[in-house]
Amino acid sequence: MLTMEPMAKVRVVCGKPATERVISALYEFGSVQITKSSVFDAGKPLDSFSPISNKLIALRSSEKMLGLKGGEAQARESLPSLRDALSEADGIDTPELEGIESELAEVRTKRAALRESAKALAPFKAVRMPCSAFTRNPRLRFTYFSLKGDFHALRKELDACHAEALRVADGKDVYVLVAAHEETAAKAQDICAKYAAAFYGIPVTGNAKTFPECVERTERDEKTVAAKEAALLKKKQAFAGKNAAAIVRSRKELEEHARLSSLPVMFGGTQNLVAIEGWLPAKNMPELERTIDKATAGKAAIEQLHVKESPPAVLKNPKLFKPFEFLVEFFSLPSPHEFDPTFFISLSFPLFFGMILGDIGYGIAALLLSLIMMAKIKKGFFRNVAGMMMLSAISTIIFGWIYGEFFGFGNIFGYQLHPMIPRAESEGLSFLMAFCIFIGLMHLALGFFIGLITALHEKQWKHAIAKASWLAVEFGLFCFLALSMESTLFEAIKTVAVLLPADAWGILTIGGIVGLAITEGVPALVELPGLVSNLFSYLRIMALGVSAVILALIIDKIPLNPNIVDPMSAISFFLFAAMFTLCHIGAFALGVFESSVQSLRLHYVEFFSKFYHGGGTPFVPLRRK
């Protein structure tokens, strides 16, 4: 529980012909993390890797063409053989899809060109003169633009350079076509610029006789191409409906086979032998030996290696505490010489959560929510969240009973609650403040103590003395606070303190400071005020809890006085009841969020900094993803 799963490093040596069988056996075994072999020359992928890669390229291309997201296929319970996986992949007519996609690309390019042509022709659809007129006289220059000024004034100016202007009306839009001799074309262009909103180049019309005819032909061609595109899309959709699931499933299965086929690059090998190395839980060693013997008919050698390298980290905790492993993994896995802090978090996280939220009603709501999540979700992140919430909800109910709160009320359907710590009153606040400081002192002391045990276990005597010195300083601070604070919580400490010499706790504190100066030097002395800061961080438990109960009390002020005789009173009741419910849902969500975040902060920042560094590597066994 406090230590991690013991790991063993093994080496399997077998004949090259048995490589595929051994890989399959290790894959089915599912508990060995393959590592780079330290003996022989580096191996090469299996011969099957090349055809698998080629097929994967085609399948991934098909997935991209169809816009598949990967969730269209139900995974099979066991990985099919490579022959079966390739056979299924060969049954998918990917060339057909490639042909459809190629035609679609061609059609879309043609349609885009027609749209551009239609856009260029749009301003000319009201021009009735023959298209041949624009090319009949090579010495004429034509200008076409949308008019923004007075046409008669334009025409008068153009007469000076012997240019002709034709007004073209297309609904509300007015265009002008100007023809000028090449010698005066530049001057005519300057005049047109004063009256033009936008210029348009004369489009090429092919063999069309007029612009309206050209526009009509372009629109007709665009509709024909659009119909062809729709038919191809329908064909593509039919292909997807028939093959989407098979494409995704085949791609996933062949990716697994590709992973297995590429594994030999991590093996060591000679012309006839293959050496495979990896980590596994030590308890699984006998089962691995039986598995390899069965796969190779006893023609393989298995040995346990004794190495100095750090094994991957595998957390080992009771089922009840398993969900809290996620919090450790999220921060960082333990290094081999560290204790697994999951057990401590499993106790203190629900404690802090319950102290902050502390309401029977909210606790019951959190418990029901966690049970629903556990019933619906069997694994993954939210399953862990549900497990953590269940224990935290029980803690919330217990502290809700201690605080005497049920959705902020002091009674449960008429039954009067008798709070042991009324945190909405000054007397309760004083006790709760002392209790939070006491909890903080114990939590920090636990962190220093774990650090001390770790240092002793690793025979790091200097670090051990430093942790012991921190403990001495903290207990000196603890006794100082106990003697200073007027709280029944510290009465027992006061009694013991009075029996000891007056300077005992001061000597303990000074001795700790001297020990820190010797072992850790000036940086440790600079960090001494940080210990007080860490301790006062635990007052957040009280502050957030009080803010939560004040919020609940404000919500409870919403008037709920039903009067079914008066229609307006009845409507008001239902409106206020809805507001009351929504406000409590919001307060519950906010309370759960704040309780979780602050509990995590107290662990990651205050608690872990006293003993935990992490840096462990995750265990990634060869198994189906």
Tab-separated table of C-alpha atoms in Angstrom, residues 235-397:
chain	number	residue	atom	x	y	z
A	235	LYS	CA	-22.029	7.282	-54.408
A	236	LYS	CA	-19.359	8.202	-51.850
A	237	GLN	CA	-21.961	8.197	-49.071
A	238	ALA	CA	-23.129	4.744	-50.125
A	239	PHE	CA	-19.525	3.518	-50.058
A	240	ALA	CA	-19.097	4.971	-46.555
A	241	GLY	CA	-22.283	3.320	-45.316
A	242	LYS	CA	-21.067	-0.026	-46.575
A	243	ASN	CA	-17.393	0.176	-45.580
A	244	ALA	CA	-16.871	2.834	-42.841
A	245	ALA	CA	-16.965	0.423	-39.901
A	246	ALA	CA	-14.699	-2.077	-41.665
A	247	ILE	CA	-12.193	0.647	-42.619
A	248	VAL	CA	-11.868	1.951	-39.056
A	249	ARG	CA	-11.746	-1.522	-37.523
A	250	SER	CA	-9.167	-2.755	-40.036
A	251	ARG	CA	-7.034	0.344	-39.541
A	252	LYS	CA	-7.015	-0.076	-35.746
A	253	GLU	CA	-6.257	-3.793	-35.939
A	254	LEU	CA	-3.499	-3.350	-38.507
A	255	GLU	CA	-1.964	-0.582	-36.387
A	256	GLU	CA	-1.716	-3.105	-33.563
A	257	HIS	CA	-0.121	-5.643	-35.916
A	258	ALA	CA	2.254	-2.928	-37.197
A	259	ARG	CA	3.264	-2.214	-33.607
A	260	LEU	CA	3.963	-5.898	-33.031
A	261	SER	CA	5.808	-6.271	-36.341
A	262	SER	CA	8.080	-3.311	-35.528
A	263	LEU	CA	8.937	-4.574	-32.024
A	264	PRO	CA	12.051	-6.528	-33.122
A	265	VAL	CA	13.919	-3.224	-33.602
A	266	MET	CA	14.113	-3.189	-29.769
A	267	PHE	CA	15.348	-6.780	-29.609
A	268	GLY	CA	18.924	-7.947	-29.734
A	269	GLY	CA	19.760	-10.592	-32.267
A	270	THR	CA	22.289	-12.756	-34.036
A	271	GLN	CA	21.869	-14.782	-37.188
A	272	ASN	CA	19.971	-17.476	-35.283
A	273	LEU	CA	18.929	-16.030	-31.897
A	274	VAL	CA	16.723	-13.222	-30.575
A	275	ALA	CA	16.990	-11.616	-27.108
A	276	ILE	CA	13.929	-9.825	-25.687
A	277	GLU	CA	14.158	-7.734	-22.509
A	278	GLY	CA	11.469	-6.065	-20.445
A	279	TRP	CA	9.908	-5.259	-17.076
A	280	LEU	CA	7.005	-7.031	-15.406
A	281	PRO	CA	5.565	-7.339	-11.887
A	282	ALA	CA	7.749	-9.850	-10.024
A	283	LYS	CA	4.690	-11.856	-8.946
A	284	ASN	CA	3.928	-12.602	-12.638
A	285	MET	CA	7.323	-14.204	-13.310
A	286	PRO	CA	6.175	-17.859	-12.942
A	287	GLU	CA	3.200	-17.266	-15.235
A	288	LEU	CA	5.461	-15.650	-17.846
A	289	GLU	CA	7.750	-18.692	-17.802
A	290	ARG	CA	4.785	-20.997	-18.435
A	291	THR	CA	3.517	-18.753	-21.255
A	292	ILE	CA	6.883	-18.642	-23.056
A	293	ASP	CA	7.459	-22.385	-22.606
A	294	LYS	CA	4.063	-23.064	-24.174
A	295	ALA	CA	4.705	-20.695	-27.110
A	296	THR	CA	8.149	-22.136	-27.904
A	297	ALA	CA	7.596	-25.757	-26.853
A	298	GLY	CA	10.223	-25.281	-24.164
A	299	LYS	CA	12.847	-23.994	-26.603
A	300	ALA	CA	13.471	-20.626	-24.950
A	301	ALA	CA	15.639	-19.464	-22.051
A	302	ILE	CA	14.238	-17.015	-19.475
A	303	GLU	CA	16.396	-15.272	-16.892
A	304	GLN	CA	15.826	-12.508	-14.365
A	305	LEU	CA	18.293	-9.641	-14.744
A	306	HIS	CA	19.783	-7.717	-11.847
A	307	VAL	CA	20.225	-4.145	-13.068
A	308	LYS	CA	20.787	-0.746	-11.467
A	309	GLU	CA	18.300	1.112	-13.674
A	310	SER	CA	15.029	2.288	-12.131
A	311	PRO	CA	11.988	0.124	-12.845
A	312	PRO	CA	8.699	1.615	-14.051
A	313	ALA	CA	6.314	2.622	-11.271
A	314	VAL	CA	3.225	0.489	-10.619
A	315	LEU	CA	1.026	1.686	-7.751
A	316	LYS	CA	-0.387	-0.986	-5.450
A	317	ASN	CA	-3.384	-0.020	-3.299
A	318	PRO	CA	-6.626	-1.562	-1.999
A	319	LYS	CA	-9.648	-1.237	-4.281
A	320	LEU	CA	-11.196	1.444	-2.054
A	321	PHE	CA	-8.163	3.715	-2.508
A	322	LYS	CA	-7.549	2.953	-6.201
A	323	PRO	CA	-9.420	6.054	-7.492
A	324	PHE	CA	-6.987	8.324	-5.629
A	325	GLU	CA	-4.056	6.910	-7.610
A	326	PHE	CA	-5.154	9.274	-10.359
A	327	LEU	CA	-4.204	12.268	-8.178
A	328	VAL	CA	-0.696	10.860	-7.692
A	329	GLU	CA	-0.292	10.032	-11.393
A	330	PHE	CA	-1.517	13.516	-12.349
A	331	PHE	CA	1.203	15.107	-10.177
A	332	SER	CA	3.999	12.600	-10.905
A	333	LEU	CA	4.580	8.923	-10.255
A	334	PRO	CA	6.843	8.067	-7.286
A	335	SER	CA	10.506	7.408	-7.953
A	336	PRO	CA	11.740	3.949	-6.810
A	337	HIS	CA	13.037	5.142	-3.413
A	338	GLU	CA	9.876	7.066	-2.459
A	339	PHE	CA	6.715	5.990	-0.679
A	340	ASP	CA	3.465	5.900	-2.614
A	341	PRO	CA	1.397	8.777	-1.117
A	342	THR	CA	-1.944	7.412	-2.370
A	343	PHE	CA	-2.923	6.029	1.058
A	344	PHE	CA	-2.380	9.381	2.777
A	345	ILE	CA	-4.308	11.283	0.095
A	346	SER	CA	-7.134	8.734	0.362
A	347	LEU	CA	-7.572	9.738	4.009
A	348	SER	CA	-6.830	13.463	3.986
A	349	PHE	CA	-8.512	14.476	0.695
A	350	PRO	CA	-12.010	13.366	1.834
A	351	LEU	CA	-11.285	14.888	5.273
A	352	PHE	CA	-10.496	18.331	3.838
A	353	PHE	CA	-13.329	18.070	1.309
A	354	GLY	CA	-15.844	17.256	4.038
A	355	MET	CA	-14.550	19.996	6.342
A	356	ILE	CA	-15.018	22.597	3.598
A	357	LEU	CA	-18.396	21.507	2.160
A	358	GLY	CA	-19.752	20.108	5.452
A	359	ASP	CA	-23.490	19.836	4.759
A	360	ILE	CA	-25.698	16.753	5.124
A	361	GLY	CA	-27.870	17.720	2.145
A	362	TYR	CA	-24.969	18.461	-0.170
A	363	GLY	CA	-23.229	15.300	1.048
A	364	ILE	CA	-26.258	13.153	0.187
A	365	ALA	CA	-26.453	14.832	-3.250
A	366	ALA	CA	-22.741	14.152	-3.857
A	367	LEU	CA	-23.144	10.536	-2.698
A	368	LEU	CA	-26.101	9.928	-5.041
A	369	LEU	CA	-24.221	11.546	-7.932
A	370	SER	CA	-21.155	9.371	-7.288
A	371	LEU	CA	-23.267	6.186	-7.112
A	372	ILE	CA	-24.990	7.044	-10.402
A	373	MET	CA	-21.609	7.687	-12.049
A	374	MET	CA	-20.219	4.397	-10.716
A	375	ALA	CA	-23.245	2.530	-12.067
A	376	LYS	CA	-22.939	4.123	-15.518
A	377	ILE	CA	-19.147	4.378	-15.924
A	378	LYS	CA	-16.970	1.306	-15.444
A	379	LYS	CA	-13.488	2.687	-16.106
A	380	GLY	CA	-11.493	5.776	-16.940
A	381	PHE	CA	-11.173	9.281	-15.519
A	382	PHE	CA	-14.804	9.770	-14.481
A	383	ARG	CA	-14.858	6.380	-12.755
A	384	ASN	CA	-11.964	7.580	-10.589
A	385	VAL	CA	-13.778	10.866	-9.947
A	386	ALA	CA	-16.855	8.911	-8.833
A	387	GLY	CA	-14.792	6.797	-6.420
A	388	MET	CA	-13.150	9.870	-4.889
A	389	MET	CA	-16.485	11.679	-4.657
A	390	MET	CA	-18.122	8.765	-2.831
A	391	LEU	CA	-15.652	8.864	0.092
A	392	SER	CA	-15.669	12.667	0.059
A	393	ALA	CA	-19.479	12.667	0.175
A	394	ILE	CA	-19.482	10.422	3.255
A	395	SER	CA	-17.032	12.814	4.916
A	396	THR	CA	-19.283	15.744	3.923
A	397	ILE	CA	-22.300	14.089	5.572
